[in-house]
CSV table of C-alpha atoms in Angstrom, one decimal:
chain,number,residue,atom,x,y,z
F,1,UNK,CA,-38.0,-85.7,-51.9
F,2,UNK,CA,-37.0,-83.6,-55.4
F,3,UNK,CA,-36.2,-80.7,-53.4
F,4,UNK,CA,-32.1,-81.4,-53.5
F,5,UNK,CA,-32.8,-82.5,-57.5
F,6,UNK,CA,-34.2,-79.5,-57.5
F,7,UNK,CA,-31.2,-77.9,-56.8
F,8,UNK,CA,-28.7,-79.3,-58.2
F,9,UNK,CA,-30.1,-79.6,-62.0
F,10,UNK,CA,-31.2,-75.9,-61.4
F,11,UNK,CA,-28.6,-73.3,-62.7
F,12,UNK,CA,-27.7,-72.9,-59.6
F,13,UNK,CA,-26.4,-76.6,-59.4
F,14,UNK,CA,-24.8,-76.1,-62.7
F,15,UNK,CA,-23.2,-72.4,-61.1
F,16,UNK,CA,-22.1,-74.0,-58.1
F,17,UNK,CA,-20.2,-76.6,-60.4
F,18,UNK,CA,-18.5,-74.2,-62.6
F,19,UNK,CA,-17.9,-71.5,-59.5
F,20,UNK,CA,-16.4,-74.4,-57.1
F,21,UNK,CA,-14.3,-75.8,-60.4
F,22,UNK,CA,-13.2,-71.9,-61.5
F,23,UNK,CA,-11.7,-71.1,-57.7
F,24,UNK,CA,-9.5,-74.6,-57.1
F,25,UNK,CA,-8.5,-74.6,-61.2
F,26,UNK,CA,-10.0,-78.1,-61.7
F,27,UNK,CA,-11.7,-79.5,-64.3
F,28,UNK,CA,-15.6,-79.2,-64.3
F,29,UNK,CA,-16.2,-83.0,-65.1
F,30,UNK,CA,-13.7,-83.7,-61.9
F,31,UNK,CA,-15.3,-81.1,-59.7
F,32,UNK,CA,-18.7,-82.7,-60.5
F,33,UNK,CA,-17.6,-86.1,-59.4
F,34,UNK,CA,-16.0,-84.3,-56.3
F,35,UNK,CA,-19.4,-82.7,-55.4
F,36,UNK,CA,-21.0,-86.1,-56.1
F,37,UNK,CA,-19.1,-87.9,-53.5
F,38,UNK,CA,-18.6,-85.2,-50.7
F,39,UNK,CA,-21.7,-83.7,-50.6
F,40,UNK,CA,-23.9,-87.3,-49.5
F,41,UNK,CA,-20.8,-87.7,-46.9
F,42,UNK,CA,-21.4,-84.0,-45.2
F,43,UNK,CA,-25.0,-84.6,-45.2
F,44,UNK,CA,-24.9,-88.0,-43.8
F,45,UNK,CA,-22.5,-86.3,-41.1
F,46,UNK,CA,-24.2,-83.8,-40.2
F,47,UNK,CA,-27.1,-86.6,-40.1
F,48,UNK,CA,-25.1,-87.9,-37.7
F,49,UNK,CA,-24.6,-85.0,-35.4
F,50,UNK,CA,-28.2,-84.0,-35.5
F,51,UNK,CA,-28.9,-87.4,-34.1
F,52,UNK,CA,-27.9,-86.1,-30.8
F,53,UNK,CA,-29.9,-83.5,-29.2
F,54,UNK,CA,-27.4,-81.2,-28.6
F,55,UNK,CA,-26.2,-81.3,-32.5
F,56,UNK,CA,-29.4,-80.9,-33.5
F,57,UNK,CA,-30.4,-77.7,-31.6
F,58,UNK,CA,-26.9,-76.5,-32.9
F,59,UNK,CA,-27.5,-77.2,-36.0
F,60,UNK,CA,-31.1,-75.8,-36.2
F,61,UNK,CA,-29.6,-72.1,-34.2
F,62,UNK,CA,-26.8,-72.4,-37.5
F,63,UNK,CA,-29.9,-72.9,-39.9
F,64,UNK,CA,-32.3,-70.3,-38.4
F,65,UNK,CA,-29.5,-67.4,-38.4
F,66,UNK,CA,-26.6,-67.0,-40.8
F,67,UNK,CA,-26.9,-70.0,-42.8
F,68,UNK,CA,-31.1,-69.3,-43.6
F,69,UNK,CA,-30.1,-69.5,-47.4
F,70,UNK,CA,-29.2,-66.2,-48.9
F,71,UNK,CA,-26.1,-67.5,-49.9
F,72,UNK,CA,-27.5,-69.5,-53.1
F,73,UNK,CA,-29.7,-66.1,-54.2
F,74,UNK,CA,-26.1,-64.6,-55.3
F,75,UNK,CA,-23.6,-67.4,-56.4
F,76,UNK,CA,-22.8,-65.2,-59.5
F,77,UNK,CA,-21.1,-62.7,-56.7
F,78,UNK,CA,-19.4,-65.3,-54.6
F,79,UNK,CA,-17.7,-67.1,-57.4
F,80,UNK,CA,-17.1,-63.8,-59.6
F,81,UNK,CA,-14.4,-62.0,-57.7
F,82,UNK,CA,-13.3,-65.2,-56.4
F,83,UNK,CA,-14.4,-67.2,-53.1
F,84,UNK,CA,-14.3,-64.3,-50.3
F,85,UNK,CA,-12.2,-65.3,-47.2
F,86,UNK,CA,-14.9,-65.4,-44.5
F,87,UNK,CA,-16.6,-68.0,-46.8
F,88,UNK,CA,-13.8,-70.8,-46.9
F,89,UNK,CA,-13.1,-70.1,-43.3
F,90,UNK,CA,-16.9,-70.0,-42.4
F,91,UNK,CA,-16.4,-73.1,-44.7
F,92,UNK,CA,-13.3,-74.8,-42.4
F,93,UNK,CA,-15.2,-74.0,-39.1
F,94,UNK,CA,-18.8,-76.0,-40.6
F,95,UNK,CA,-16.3,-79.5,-41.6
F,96,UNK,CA,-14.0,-79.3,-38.1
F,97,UNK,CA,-17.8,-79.6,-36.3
F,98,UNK,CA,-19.0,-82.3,-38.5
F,99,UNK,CA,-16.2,-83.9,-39.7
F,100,UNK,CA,-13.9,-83.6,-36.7
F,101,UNK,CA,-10.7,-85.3,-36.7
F,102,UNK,CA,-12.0,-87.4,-39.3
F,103,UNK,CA,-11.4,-84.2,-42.0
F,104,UNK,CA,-7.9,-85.4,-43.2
F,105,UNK,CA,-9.1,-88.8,-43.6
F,106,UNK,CA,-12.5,-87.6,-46.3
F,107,UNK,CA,-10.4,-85.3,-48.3
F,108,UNK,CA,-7.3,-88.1,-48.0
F,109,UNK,CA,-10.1,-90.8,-49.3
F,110,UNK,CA,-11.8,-88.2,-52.0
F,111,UNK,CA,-8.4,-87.1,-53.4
F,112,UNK,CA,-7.5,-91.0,-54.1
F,113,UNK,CA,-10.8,-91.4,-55.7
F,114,UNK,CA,-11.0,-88.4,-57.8
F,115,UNK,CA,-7.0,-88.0,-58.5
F,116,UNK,CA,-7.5,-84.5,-57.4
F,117,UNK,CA,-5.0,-83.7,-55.0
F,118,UNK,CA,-5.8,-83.4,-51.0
F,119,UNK,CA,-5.4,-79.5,-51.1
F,120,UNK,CA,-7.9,-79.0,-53.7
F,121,UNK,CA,-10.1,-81.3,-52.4
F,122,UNK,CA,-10.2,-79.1,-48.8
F,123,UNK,CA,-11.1,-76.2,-50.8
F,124,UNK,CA,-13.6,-77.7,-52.7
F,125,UNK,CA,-15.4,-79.0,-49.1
F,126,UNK,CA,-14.3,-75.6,-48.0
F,127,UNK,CA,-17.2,-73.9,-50.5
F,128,UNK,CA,-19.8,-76.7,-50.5
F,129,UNK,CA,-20.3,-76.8,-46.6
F,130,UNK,CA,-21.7,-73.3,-46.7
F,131,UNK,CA,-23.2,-74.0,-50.0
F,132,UNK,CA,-24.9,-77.2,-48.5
F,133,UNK,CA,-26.3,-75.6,-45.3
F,134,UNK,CA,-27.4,-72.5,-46.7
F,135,UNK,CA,-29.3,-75.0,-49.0
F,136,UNK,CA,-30.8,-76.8,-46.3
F,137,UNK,CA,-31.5,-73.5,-43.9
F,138,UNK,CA,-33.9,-73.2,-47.0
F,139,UNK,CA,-35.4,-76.3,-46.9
F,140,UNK,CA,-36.0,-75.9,-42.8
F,141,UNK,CA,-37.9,-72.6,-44.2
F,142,UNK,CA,-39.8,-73.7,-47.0
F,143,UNK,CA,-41.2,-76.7,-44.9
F,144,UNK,CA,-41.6,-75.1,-41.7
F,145,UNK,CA,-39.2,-77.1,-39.8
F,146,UNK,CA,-38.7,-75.6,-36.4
F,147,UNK,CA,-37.7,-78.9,-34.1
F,148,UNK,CA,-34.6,-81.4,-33.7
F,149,UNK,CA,-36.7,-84.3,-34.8
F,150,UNK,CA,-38.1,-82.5,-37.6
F,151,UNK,CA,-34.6,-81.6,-39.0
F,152,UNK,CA,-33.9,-85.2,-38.5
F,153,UNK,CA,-36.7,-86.4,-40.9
F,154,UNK,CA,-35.9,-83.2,-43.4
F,155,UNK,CA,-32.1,-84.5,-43.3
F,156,UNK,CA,-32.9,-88.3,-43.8
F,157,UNK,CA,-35.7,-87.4,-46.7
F,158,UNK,CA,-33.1,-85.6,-47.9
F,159,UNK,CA,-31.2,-88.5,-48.8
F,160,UNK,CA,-33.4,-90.6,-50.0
F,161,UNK,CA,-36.0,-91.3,-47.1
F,162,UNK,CA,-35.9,-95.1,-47.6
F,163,UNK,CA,-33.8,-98.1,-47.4
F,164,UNK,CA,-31.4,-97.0,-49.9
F,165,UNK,CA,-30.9,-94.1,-47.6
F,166,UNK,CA,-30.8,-95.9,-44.5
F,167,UNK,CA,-27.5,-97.7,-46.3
F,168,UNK,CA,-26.2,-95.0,-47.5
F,169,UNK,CA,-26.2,-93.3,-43.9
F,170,UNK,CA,-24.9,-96.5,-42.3
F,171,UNK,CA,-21.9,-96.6,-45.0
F,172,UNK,CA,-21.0,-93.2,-44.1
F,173,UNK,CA,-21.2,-93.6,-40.2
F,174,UNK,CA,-19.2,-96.6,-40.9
F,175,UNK,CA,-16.7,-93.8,-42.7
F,176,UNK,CA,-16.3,-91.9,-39.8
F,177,UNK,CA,-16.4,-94.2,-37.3
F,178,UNK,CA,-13.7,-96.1,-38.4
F,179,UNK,CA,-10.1,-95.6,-39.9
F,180,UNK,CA,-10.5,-96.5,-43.1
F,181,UNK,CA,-8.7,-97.1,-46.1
F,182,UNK,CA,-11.3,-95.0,-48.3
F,183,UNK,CA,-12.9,-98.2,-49.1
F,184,UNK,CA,-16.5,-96.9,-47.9
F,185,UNK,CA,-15.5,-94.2,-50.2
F,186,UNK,CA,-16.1,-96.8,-52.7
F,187,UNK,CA,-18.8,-98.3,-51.7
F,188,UNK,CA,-20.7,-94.8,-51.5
F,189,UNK,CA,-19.5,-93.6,-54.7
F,190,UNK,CA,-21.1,-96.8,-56.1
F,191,UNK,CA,-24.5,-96.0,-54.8
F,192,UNK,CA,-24.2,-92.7,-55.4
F,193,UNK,CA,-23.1,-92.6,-59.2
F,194,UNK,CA,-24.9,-96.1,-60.2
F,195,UNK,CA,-27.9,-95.7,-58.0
F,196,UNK,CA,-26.2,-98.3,-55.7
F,197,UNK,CA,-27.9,-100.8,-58.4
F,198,UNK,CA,-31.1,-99.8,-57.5
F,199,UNK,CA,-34.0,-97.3,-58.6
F,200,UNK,CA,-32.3,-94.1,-59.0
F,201,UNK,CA,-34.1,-92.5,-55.8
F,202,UNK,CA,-33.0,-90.7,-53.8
F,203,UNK,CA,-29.4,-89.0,-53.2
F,204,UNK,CA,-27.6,-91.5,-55.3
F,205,UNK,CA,-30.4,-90.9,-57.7
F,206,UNK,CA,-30.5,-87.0,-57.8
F,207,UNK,CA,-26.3,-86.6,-58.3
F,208,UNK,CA,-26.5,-89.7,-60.6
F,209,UNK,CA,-28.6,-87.9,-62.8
F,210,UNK,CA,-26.5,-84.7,-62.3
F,211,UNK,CA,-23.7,-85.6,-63.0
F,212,UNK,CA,-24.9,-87.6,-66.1
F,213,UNK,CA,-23.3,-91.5,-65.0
């Protein structure tokens, strides 16, 4: 599915980028790498929470009402006077319901990858959540998606809708699931900035080619 390459090598991939670097004080090529890493592990986890049919109805009520999109049709405005508050904490309320107590442990396992400290890093997951649902409360639109199991199937095309995919999700449940040392964190950046090795398809593929590795 191109529609997340679609996205991200749009301007508004390229705004997003320079917005989320501008508010934390980072540098671009470190925000991008960031990005490239956290955004496959919120998707994968809010994968994982639509995989229950509770989550899913949740997260399609989430998708159908204030997070339907209208946040990337003005990303000029939310970076230019700075991140407004109700964003980032709109932004801390989306990762404590997918990430859960597992929160410290990403941005923990993202800092020692990136060298970006932990702080920064919760800021920078802070913006993307919105960012990321808004995106996909589009996608549910654009493709008429109006049921759990169809969010499902928009979610896992999303990343990749194949066996590259499936073992990216795995990695990531793994992630959460467990205490890790950030190893997965590894393992998922490998996929996602090499193409895991493979055809560049899918997620890996689409921030791979973003992100220029």
């Amino acid at each position: 599915m191109s529609g997340l390459l679609d996205l991200i090598n749009s301007p508004v991939g390229k705004q997003l980028i320079s917005g989320v670097a501008g508010q934390t004080g980072q540098p671009e090529n470190k925000t991008a790498e960031v990005l490239s890493m956290a955004m496959p592990l919120l998707m994968g986890a809010m994968k994982k929470n639509a995989s229950t049919p509770g989550g899913a109805q949740g997260l399609m009520d989430a998708l159908s009402s204030k997070h339907d999109g209208g946040i990337l049709d003005d990303l000029g405005g939310l970076f230019g006077g700075g991140v407004d508050q109700n964003v980032m904490d709109d932004g801390a309320g989306i990762l404590g319901h997918v990430l859960g107590s597992k929160q410290s442990q990403v941005e923990n396992a993202l800092s020692a990858k990136s060298g970006i400290d932990a702080g920064s890093i919760a800021q920078i997951l802070k913006i993307a959540a919105p960012i990321l649902l808004g995106y996909l409360g589009k996608q549910t639109r654009q493709q008429n998606v109006s049921s759990p199991d169809g969010l499902n199937g928009l979610l896992g095309g999303l990343m990749g809708g194949n066996k590259a995919a499936n073992k990216q999700q795995s990695l990531i449940e793994t992630f959460l699931d467990s205490d890790g040392d950030g190893s997965v964190i590894d393992d998922l950046a490998g996929m996602v900035l090499n193409g895991g090795g493979q055809k560049k398809s899918g997620l890996g593929g689409v921030l791979g080619g973003l992100f220029g590795k």
